[in-house]
Amino acid sequence: MTSKKKEIDIPKIYNAKEHEDRIYQEWENGGFFNPEKNIAQGSTSIDAPSFTIMMPPPNVTGVLHLGHALENSLMDVMTRFQRMRGKRTLLVPGTDHAAVPTQARVEKDLMAQGMKNPRKELGREKLLEIIRDYVEKSKATILSQIRKLGTSCDWSRLAYTFDESRSKTVNTIFKKMYDDGLIYRGYRTVNWSVAGQCTHSEDELVNIEREAKLYTFKYSEDFPIPIATTRPETKLGDTAVAVHPDDERYKKYIGQSFTVNFCESKFFEIKIIGDSEVDPNFGTGALGVTPAHSQIDFDLKERHDLLLIQVIGKDGNMTEEAGEDYQGLSVETAREKVVQFLRENNLLINEEDTKQIVGTSERFGDVIEVIPMEQWFVNMKKEIPGRKKNLQQLMREAVAIGHNGDEKQKIILSPNGFEKRYFRWIDNIRDWCISRQIWWGHQIPVWYCENKCQPIVSPEKPKECSHCKNTTFQRDPDTLDTWFSSATWTFSTLGWPDKKADLNVYHPTSWIQMGYEIFFLWMARMILMSTYILDEIPFRNVYFHGLLRDKNGQKFSKSLRNNLDPLEMIEKYGTDALRMSMLMGVSPGNDMKFYEEKVEHYQHFVNKLWNISRYILISVKEIKLIAQIPEGNSKDDKVILLLLQKIINEVTESIENYEFSRAGEILYDFTWHDFADWYIEVAKIEKEKDDILLYVLQTLLKLWHPYMPFVTEKIWEFFDAPQKLIVQKWITTKELSLKDNLDIARVKIRKEIVKNIRSARRDFNIPVSIILGLRVRDFGEIFLIEEDMKIISKFARVEETLFVLGENEMHITLSPVAGKLLYLTMPTNIDFTKEKERINKEIKNLEDYTLGLANKLGNESFVKNAKPEIVEETQKKKEDVDRKLALLKKQLKQIN
Ligand SMILES: [Zn+2]
C-alpha cells in the first residue's frame, strides 16, 4: 500500500488532547474491542486461542483514582499485546455495587440533610429507591473515566455486580449450596461494627495496636485461679475458666464450679474446664471463657457444652444479661465499674500498662465487637455431595506450588511465593459468614413461614409452605456479603447459568491483576465459586501489583494532601504519558513511586517518538507501508535491523512474563539511543535509507502500541493503512546467530566510544572545530574495522586512530569501553593550564560548601528540630555536591 507523497504538515508538538477522545471513539465504534467483530473483520480467526481478562469492577459510586490508572494500564497492555498477536482477546468491564460503602454513603448524606435514622424513617423500599437513583447517576462517571485511560474493554459485555444476571447467578448458587448442605444458618459469634451496624468478615478487619491496661484478678475470694484481661466488662459474660489438662497448678480444680458475683445483682456460675489448646505458659496459664464475645471462646463453648451469655448488644452498650447495675452502660463505663468493684473487694491482684492488637472496621474505623448473632454461613469443611471433597480442599488444590509449569490446570500466582500465604490462609480458614445487616445488596433468597417450619430457599415468594400449607411468609431481611456476588465474576459475566457459548470460549480466563489487599476477599472466593460451580479454575495467572507511593514513599491519601488526580494528569500530559509512568518501574508485588515529574518526563518521550516520526515522514520520498524486512546495504543498516529483531524477541518475552517495565526500558533505549541518536544520524550521512527508516518506525509503532496506544495510532494514520494499528499483527522474528550478535556488539562499542568522546569534549570545553586523535589499546580487529573508524571520526571529529599512545602525547583518559583503555590526544596548541586552574578553584569552592552541609547535618538540634523534608533536602544537596566533586577530581586526573 503506498500513497503518493503529498506535502504533509505535522506540528512539532504532539497535542494529546486533540486526538485521544476521537481515536478512542473510532476504536469503539469500529468494534475493535470485541473479539467476535475482530473475527468478522478478519484480524483474527475463529480457531485462534482466546485470551480473557476480567476487570476488577470499580465501585459504582467511585471516581477514578491512581490505583485504577495503574490497574487499567496493566490490563490494557496485556489486552492490546494479545490482540495484536491474533488471539481472541476479551477484556470485560464492569462495576461493583459495593454494598456497605454505598449504603453508608447515602445514609450519611441523608443524615447531613437532617434525618436521624434513615432506615427507620424511610423503610426498606424507599431507602433502596434513593440508593438506586444515586447509583444510576454516579455510574456513568466511573465508566467514562475508564474510557479516558484508553482501556480497550468490550463495552457490549459491560456487567454490574447487582444487575439481573448477577441476581440470577447469586440465587442459583445460594440454592445449590443450600441443597448441598454447604450453607447453614447458625447462632455464632460475628465481627460487629457498632458504627456501621453490620457484620464484617475476618478479611474486612484492620488490626491496629493500642494502649491498654491488663488487669489480673480473681472472680471471688475463694476462686482458686487468677485470670488476666484487658476487658473486665466482658467478664460479666464468662461461663468458664479453661486451663491445660496437664497443668500441675490447676488440674485438681478441673470440673469444679463456683458461683461468683461482680455486683449486688449479678451472680453467675464459672466452671473450670481442661482444654489442651490452652497455653499454660501464657499469662496466668488460665483463660476466662467468654463464649459470646470471642471466637476462640465460642469454639471452647462448642467443645465443652458451656453456657453463652451475651453482655454487649448491637448498640455497643451492656445488655440486660449483664445485670441491672450494668445494663445500658457503655463498655468503657462498665469497665471502670467492674474494676472499681474488683478493687473494693480486694479481688484485683495487679494492674499494668500494655499494648494490644485490636481489629477495627476497614470501612467504619471503629473497634470491632465480637457478638453472637443468627447469621448465614458457608461451610468450608463439609464434604460436597458427589465430589468427595470440601470447599477448603477445592480451593487448596486450585493453586500451583511456585511457578510449576507442569501443573497446567492450576493457578500460578505472581510474584512467586504468594502461594505460601494463600496455603497458610486456606489451612486456617473458618466458615464464611455471608449475611450482612444492610439493605443495599442481594437479599438472602430465604423465606420463613409463619409457623417457623423449615425455611424455603427461593428468589420468589413461595406459594405455600409444604409443611403447614401456610401462605404467609417473611423474607430474610439480610443481604449477602458483596464478595458473594463478585466471587462469581469470572463466569457470571460470561453468561452462567443460562448461556454456555462464551463460557466455552473464554473460561477459564487467562490473567487477572489485583492489589494484594483483596487476595483473600476476592481472589480466594473466585476460586471457591469457580471450582465449586464449574469444576474449573477461574483464571490461569494472577498478577499482584503493589501500591503506588509518593516521592517520599508515603501512601497517597486525602489526609496527607499528597493525592494526584489521574484525570488532571491526563489533562496536562495526555493518557499515553500517564500510562507510561504507571508501567515503567512496575513489578509484581512491589510498591512503586509515582510523582508528577515522572508523567512529565514521559510526555517528553511521547513527543520524542512523535518527532522521530515527523522527521521520517517529512524526509522520505514516499510515505508507504513496508511489509518485508528491507535489505540493508551498509553495516549500520544491517545492525539496526538485527538490533530491532533482538529487541522484538526481548520485548515479547518480557511482556509474556509480565515484566512490563523491562519491556518498556528495552524499547525506550532502542528508540532513543539506537534509532534516534544513532541510526537516524547515520542515515543523514549515508542517505537512501527510506525503506529501513519506515520499516523500523512502523515496527516501533506496533511494539509501543500497548504502552502508548493513542500517539502510536495517530502516527499510524499518516500511512493510510487499510487497518488500524490496534489490530495490526505483532511481529515475530527468528533467533539471532552468533555473527549477528557480534555485529551488534561491534556497533554498540563504536557508539560507546563516540559517546565518551563527545562527553569529554563537553567536560573539557573542547570545541568541535578542534580535531582530536584517538588511541585505542588492545582492541583486536574483530571489533573495530575501518568502517567503524570512519564513522567514529565523522561523529566525534577525531582522526588518526592508533593502537599505541605516544610517549609525549598530551591526552585525556576516557572511560574504558568493553574493558579497554582509550585516550584522546590533543594538538599541542591546546593549553590545559587554565583548565586545570579552573577545576582546582571549583574543587576548593565545593569542598567548603560540602563541609558546611556536613556540619549542619552533624548538628543534632538541626536534625531534630528541622522539618524532615528540609533535613532530607540538605542530605540530598550534600550528595549532589559530593558527586560533583568526585567528577571534577576525576577530570583533573584525566588530563596528562
Ligand atoms: Zn410452614
Short mmCIF file of C-alpha atoms in Angstrom, two decimals, residues 10-20 22-23 573-577 603 606-611 614 708-715 718:
data_model
loop_
_atom_site.label_atom_id
_atom_site.label_comp_id
_atom_site.label_asym_id
_atom_site.label_seq_id
_atom_site.Cartn_x
_atom_site.Cartn_y
_atom_site.Cartn_z
CA ILE A 10 2.92 17.82 11.09
CA PRO A 11 3.19 20.09 14.11
CA LYS A 12 6.34 19.83 16.17
CA ILE A 13 4.46 19.28 19.40
CA TYR A 14 2.10 16.35 19.83
CA ASN A 15 -1.08 17.57 21.45
CA ALA A 16 -2.72 14.55 23.10
CA LYS A 17 -5.97 16.37 23.77
CA GLU A 18 -6.64 16.90 20.09
CA HIS A 19 -6.63 13.19 19.33
CA GLU A 20 -7.35 10.91 22.26
CA ARG A 22 -11.66 10.83 18.79
CA ILE A 23 -9.31 7.85 18.46
CA TYR A 573 0.23 15.44 29.93
CA GLY A 574 -2.00 13.08 27.97
CA THR A 575 -3.05 9.49 28.63
CA ASP A 576 -0.01 7.88 27.00
CA ALA A 577 2.35 9.74 29.32
CA GLN A 603 5.30 13.31 27.99
CA VAL A 606 5.83 10.70 23.74
CA ASN A 607 6.88 13.84 21.98
CA LYS A 608 10.26 12.33 21.12
CA LEU A 609 8.53 9.45 19.34
CA TRP A 610 6.32 11.99 17.60
CA ASN A 611 9.34 13.96 16.43
CA ARG A 614 7.75 13.56 12.00
CA MET A 708 1.12 4.34 24.27
CA PRO A 709 -1.97 3.46 22.23
CA PHE A 710 -3.01 6.98 21.25
CA VAL A 711 0.14 8.57 19.87
CA THR A 712 1.06 5.39 18.01
CA GLU A 713 -2.39 5.12 16.42
CA LYS A 714 -2.23 8.79 15.47
CA ILE A 715 1.17 8.39 13.76
CA PHE A 718 -0.18 9.06 8.32
#
